[in-house]
Short mmCIF file of C-alpha atoms in Angstrom, two decimals:
data_model
loop_
_atom_site.label_atom_id
_atom_site.label_comp_id
_atom_site.label_asym_id
_atom_site.label_seq_id
_atom_site.Cartn_x
_atom_site.Cartn_y
_atom_site.Cartn_z
CA GLY A 1 -67.62 -7.07 84.66
CA ALA A 2 -66.58 -8.27 88.75
CA GLY A 3 -65.66 -11.79 89.35
CA VAL A 4 -66.01 -14.65 92.47
CA SER A 5 -65.52 -12.48 95.37
CA GLN A 6 -64.43 -14.98 98.76
CA SER A 7 -63.68 -13.68 101.94
CA PRO A 8 -61.82 -13.80 104.37
CA SER A 9 -58.32 -14.69 102.17
CA ASN A 10 -56.79 -16.04 104.92
CA LYS A 11 -58.58 -17.77 108.04
CA VAL A 12 -57.03 -19.49 110.76
CA THR A 13 -58.62 -20.84 113.84
CA GLU A 14 -57.95 -22.95 116.44
CA LYS A 15 -58.69 -26.77 116.41
CA GLY A 16 -62.57 -27.53 118.09
CA LYS A 17 -63.75 -23.92 116.33
CA ASP A 18 -66.15 -23.43 114.24
CA VAL A 19 -65.71 -20.98 110.86
CA GLU A 20 -67.11 -19.35 108.32
CA LEU A 21 -66.47 -18.71 104.60
CA ARG A 22 -68.28 -16.47 102.54
CA CYS A 23 -68.19 -16.83 98.62
CA ASP A 24 -69.83 -13.83 96.38
CA PRO A 25 -70.99 -15.13 92.82
CA ILE A 26 -70.62 -13.44 89.52
CA SER A 27 -73.91 -11.71 89.11
CA GLY A 28 -76.96 -13.17 87.31
CA HIS A 29 -74.99 -17.51 87.13
CA THR A 30 -77.30 -19.45 88.59
CA ALA A 31 -74.74 -21.81 90.07
CA LEU A 32 -72.32 -21.90 92.96
CA TYR A 33 -70.15 -24.27 93.71
CA TRP A 34 -67.60 -24.43 96.59
CA TYR A 35 -64.21 -27.01 96.23
CA ARG A 36 -61.41 -27.96 98.47
CA GLN A 37 -57.18 -27.88 97.00
CA SER A 38 -55.09 -29.38 99.76
CA LEU A 39 -51.71 -28.24 99.28
CA GLY A 40 -50.69 -29.42 95.57
CA GLN A 41 -53.44 -31.59 95.19
CA GLY A 42 -56.41 -31.30 93.01
CA LEU A 43 -59.57 -29.42 93.37
CA GLU A 44 -61.78 -32.03 95.51
CA PHE A 45 -65.39 -31.29 94.84
CA LEU A 46 -67.61 -30.43 98.05
CA ILE A 47 -71.51 -28.95 97.32
CA TYR A 48 -73.07 -27.43 93.71
CA PHE A 49 -76.06 -25.21 94.05
CA GLN A 50 -78.27 -24.99 91.21
CA GLY A 51 -81.27 -21.63 91.41
CA ASN A 52 -84.00 -23.31 94.22
CA SER A 53 -83.56 -26.71 93.30
CA ALA A 54 -82.06 -28.77 96.16
CA PRO A 55 -78.13 -28.59 96.66
CA ASP A 56 -75.68 -31.49 95.79
CA LYS A 57 -73.87 -32.23 98.78
CA SER A 58 -72.54 -35.91 97.97
CA GLY A 59 -68.82 -34.20 98.04
CA LEU A 60 -69.54 -33.36 102.02
CA PRO A 61 -66.68 -34.54 103.71
CA SER A 62 -68.66 -35.05 107.32
CA ASP A 63 -71.60 -33.81 108.74
CA ARG A 64 -69.30 -31.78 110.31
CA PHE A 65 -69.53 -29.48 106.80
CA SER A 66 -72.17 -27.36 105.66
CA ALA A 67 -73.76 -25.00 103.20
CA GLU A 68 -76.21 -22.87 102.10
CA ARG A 69 -77.51 -20.37 99.46
CA THR A 70 -79.59 -17.31 100.69
CA GLY A 71 -81.61 -15.62 97.94
CA GLY A 72 -79.67 -17.42 95.06
CA SER A 73 -76.59 -15.16 95.79
CA VAL A 74 -74.11 -15.44 98.46
CA SER A 75 -72.90 -18.56 99.80
CA THR A 76 -71.31 -19.45 103.04
CA LEU A 77 -69.52 -22.78 104.17
CA THR A 78 -69.12 -23.05 107.00
CA ILE A 79 -67.30 -25.75 109.26
CA GLN A 80 -68.03 -26.63 112.32
CA ARG A 81 -65.48 -28.14 115.46
CA THR A 82 -62.70 -27.86 112.71
CA GLN A 83 -60.40 -30.55 113.15
CA GLN A 84 -56.48 -30.06 111.11
CA GLU A 85 -57.07 -32.19 107.83
CA ASP A 86 -59.85 -29.40 107.23
CA SER A 87 -56.48 -26.93 106.35
CA ALA A 88 -56.89 -26.48 102.67
CA VAL A 89 -57.79 -23.89 100.08
CA TYR A 90 -61.65 -23.10 99.82
CA LEU A 91 -62.59 -22.15 96.43
CA CYS A 92 -65.83 -21.81 95.28
CA ALA A 93 -66.72 -21.42 91.18
CA SER A 94 -70.14 -20.16 90.05
CA SER A 95 -71.54 -20.69 85.93
CA SER A 96 -74.45 -19.28 84.50
CA MET A 97 -77.65 -21.63 83.28
CA GLY A 98 -76.74 -23.75 80.87
CA ARG A 99 -73.09 -23.31 80.62
CA ASN A 100 -70.60 -25.80 81.56
CA GLU A 101 -67.59 -23.26 82.21
CA GLN A 102 -66.98 -22.24 86.07
CA TYR A 103 -65.01 -19.45 87.54
CA PHE A 104 -63.64 -19.80 89.88
CA GLY A 105 -62.61 -17.05 92.87
CA PRO A 106 -59.19 -16.27 94.98
CA GLY A 107 -60.26 -18.94 97.30
CA THR A 108 -59.85 -18.71 101.04
CA ARG A 109 -56.92 -20.54 102.44
CA LEU A 110 -57.88 -22.14 105.95
CA THR A 111 -55.45 -23.16 108.40
CA VAL A 112 -56.99 -25.29 111.90
CA THR A 113 -53.56 -25.06 114.15
CA GLY B 1 -41.46 -30.00 76.39
CA GLU B 2 -44.16 -32.65 76.98
CA SER B 3 -45.50 -33.85 80.09
CA VAL B 4 -46.55 -38.12 81.02
CA GLY B 5 -50.33 -37.88 81.87
CA LEU B 6 -50.21 -37.62 85.98
CA HIS B 7 -47.81 -39.68 86.48
CA LEU B 8 -45.18 -36.54 85.90
CA PRO B 9 -46.14 -33.78 87.12
CA THR B 10 -43.50 -31.37 86.68
CA LEU B 11 -42.55 -29.93 82.75
CA SER B 12 -39.57 -27.80 82.59
CA VAL B 13 -39.82 -25.89 79.18
CA GLN B 14 -37.44 -23.30 77.48
CA GLU B 15 -39.03 -19.63 76.65
CA GLY B 16 -40.14 -20.11 73.05
CA ASP B 17 -40.52 -23.20 73.26
CA ASN B 18 -44.07 -25.03 71.83
CA SER B 19 -44.89 -27.06 76.01
CA ILE B 20 -47.86 -30.42 75.27
CA ILE B 21 -49.44 -31.09 78.94
CA ASN B 22 -50.87 -34.82 78.92
CA CYS B 23 -54.37 -35.91 81.09
CA ALA B 24 -55.37 -39.37 80.96
CA TYR B 25 -59.65 -39.38 82.16
CA SER B 26 -61.03 -43.15 82.98
CA ASN B 27 -64.80 -41.89 82.92
CA SER B 28 -66.03 -42.61 78.80
CA ALA B 29 -69.73 -41.33 79.64
CA SER B 30 -67.62 -38.13 80.44
CA ASP B 31 -69.08 -35.43 77.77
CA TYR B 32 -67.33 -31.99 78.60
CA PHE B 33 -63.59 -31.37 79.26
CA ILE B 34 -61.88 -27.97 80.78
CA TRP B 35 -58.28 -26.56 80.88
CA TYR B 36 -57.95 -23.96 83.86
CA LYS B 37 -54.15 -22.45 84.59
CA GLN B 38 -53.92 -21.82 89.04
CA GLU B 39 -51.06 -19.36 89.27
CA SER B 40 -49.38 -19.23 92.99
CA GLY B 41 -51.83 -17.96 95.09
CA LYS B 42 -55.44 -17.26 93.11
CA GLY B 43 -58.36 -19.58 92.05
CA PRO B 44 -57.81 -22.03 88.57
CA GLN B 45 -58.28 -19.52 85.69
CA PHE B 46 -60.14 -20.98 81.96
CA ILE B 47 -58.07 -21.62 79.22
CA ILE B 48 -60.59 -23.87 76.50
CA ASP B 49 -63.36 -26.82 76.63
CA ILE B 50 -63.82 -29.27 74.50
CA ARG B 51 -67.00 -31.18 74.13
CA SER B 52 -66.52 -35.21 73.34
CA ASN B 53 -68.55 -34.49 69.93
CA MET B 54 -65.33 -32.58 68.70
CA ASP B 55 -61.09 -34.03 68.85
CA LYS B 56 -59.68 -30.74 68.57
CA ARG B 57 -60.30 -26.56 70.09
CA GLN B 58 -58.43 -23.83 69.23
CA GLY B 59 -57.26 -21.18 71.23
CA GLN B 60 -55.39 -17.91 71.26
CA ARG B 61 -51.70 -20.44 71.97
CA VAL B 62 -53.70 -22.71 72.67
CA THR B 63 -54.89 -26.17 71.29
CA VAL B 64 -57.06 -28.97 73.42
CA LEU B 65 -57.09 -32.59 71.76
CA LEU B 66 -59.64 -35.35 72.92
CA ASN B 67 -58.71 -38.74 71.74
CA LYS B 68 -61.34 -40.40 73.33
CA THR B 69 -60.33 -43.89 72.15
CA VAL B 70 -57.68 -44.01 74.69
CA LYS B 71 -59.50 -41.72 76.85
CA HIS B 72 -56.57 -38.87 76.84
CA LEU B 73 -56.74 -34.86 76.84
CA SER B 74 -53.68 -32.86 76.25
CA LEU B 75 -53.14 -29.01 76.35
CA GLN B 76 -50.60 -28.09 73.43
CA ILE B 77 -49.43 -24.09 74.16
CA ALA B 78 -47.30 -22.63 70.96
CA ALA B 79 -44.81 -20.50 71.99
CA THR B 80 -44.73 -20.87 75.97
CA GLN B 81 -44.16 -17.48 77.62
CA PRO B 82 -42.75 -17.19 81.17
CA GLY B 83 -45.54 -16.21 81.95
CA ASP B 84 -47.59 -19.25 81.11
CA SER B 85 -45.63 -21.37 84.31
CA ALA B 86 -48.21 -21.91 86.33
CA VAL B 87 -50.25 -25.59 87.50
CA TYR B 88 -52.63 -26.39 84.65
CA PHE B 89 -55.74 -28.77 85.93
CA CYS B 90 -57.78 -30.78 83.47
CA ALA B 91 -61.47 -31.77 84.51
CA GLU B 92 -64.08 -33.34 83.61
CA LYS B 93 -67.82 -33.99 83.76
CA GLU B 94 -70.34 -36.33 83.31
CA GLU B 95 -73.99 -35.99 81.90
CA THR B 96 -75.34 -37.65 84.94
CA SER B 97 -73.59 -35.81 87.44
CA GLY B 98 -74.84 -32.63 86.76
CA SER B 99 -72.22 -29.82 86.55
CA ARG B 100 -70.18 -31.75 88.78
CA LEU B 101 -66.25 -31.01 87.84
CA THR B 102 -63.54 -33.91 88.71
CA PHE B 103 -60.84 -32.61 88.39
CA GLY B 104 -57.03 -34.21 87.20
CA GLU B 105 -53.91 -34.28 89.70
CA GLY B 106 -52.15 -30.79 87.94
CA THR B 107 -48.79 -30.53 85.78
CA GLN B 108 -46.51 -27.67 87.63
CA LEU B 109 -45.48 -26.32 83.94
CA THR B 110 -41.96 -24.29 84.38
CA VAL B 111 -40.97 -21.79 81.54
CA ASN B 112 -37.21 -21.04 81.37
CA PRO B 113 -36.26 -17.70 79.58
#
């Protein structure tokens, strides 16, 4: 079956511009996560959605970052007024109800120039 | 070959050897642990997981060992192959943090033919 998909695969933007990153989770998965991975580093948790519950936004680094999940499926991560330190790979993962293992998409590589 | 926690982020082994990748965790409340493999340019791929009520779990060519006394996790890969070359991450989850995974910094495994 189809895995987690993300788009775009690469995004180059100028400092100060807004960007939107998209994630399509595995069909039927109720939980969706966003992580950020800087070059050569581990994954940093950003935000977590579970069903219709309020999202856990505790990992968002600043108020320039926001995310939404429409209809319990597709999610969009928005970064406003991008800064160079936002350059990273943004990874999305999903998991099914009651399961701990998270399945990751290929990521979006964001470069802020 | 064997790595030593997160302070030695690279491990080089010969094809056919067994590999041991180590991970130290600090949160004694963590109750679930998972290993991911990440190849260059791809998202992390689930390898194997283990709950805190177990100390060993085996998969195909891989074994995860958990020592809760010293908060240590290891991934053993039998008969390492060139296709095993990747960065390996351990991650942990604490029940009270919901489903958020906390990742280690990763170990780069290189398999020499």
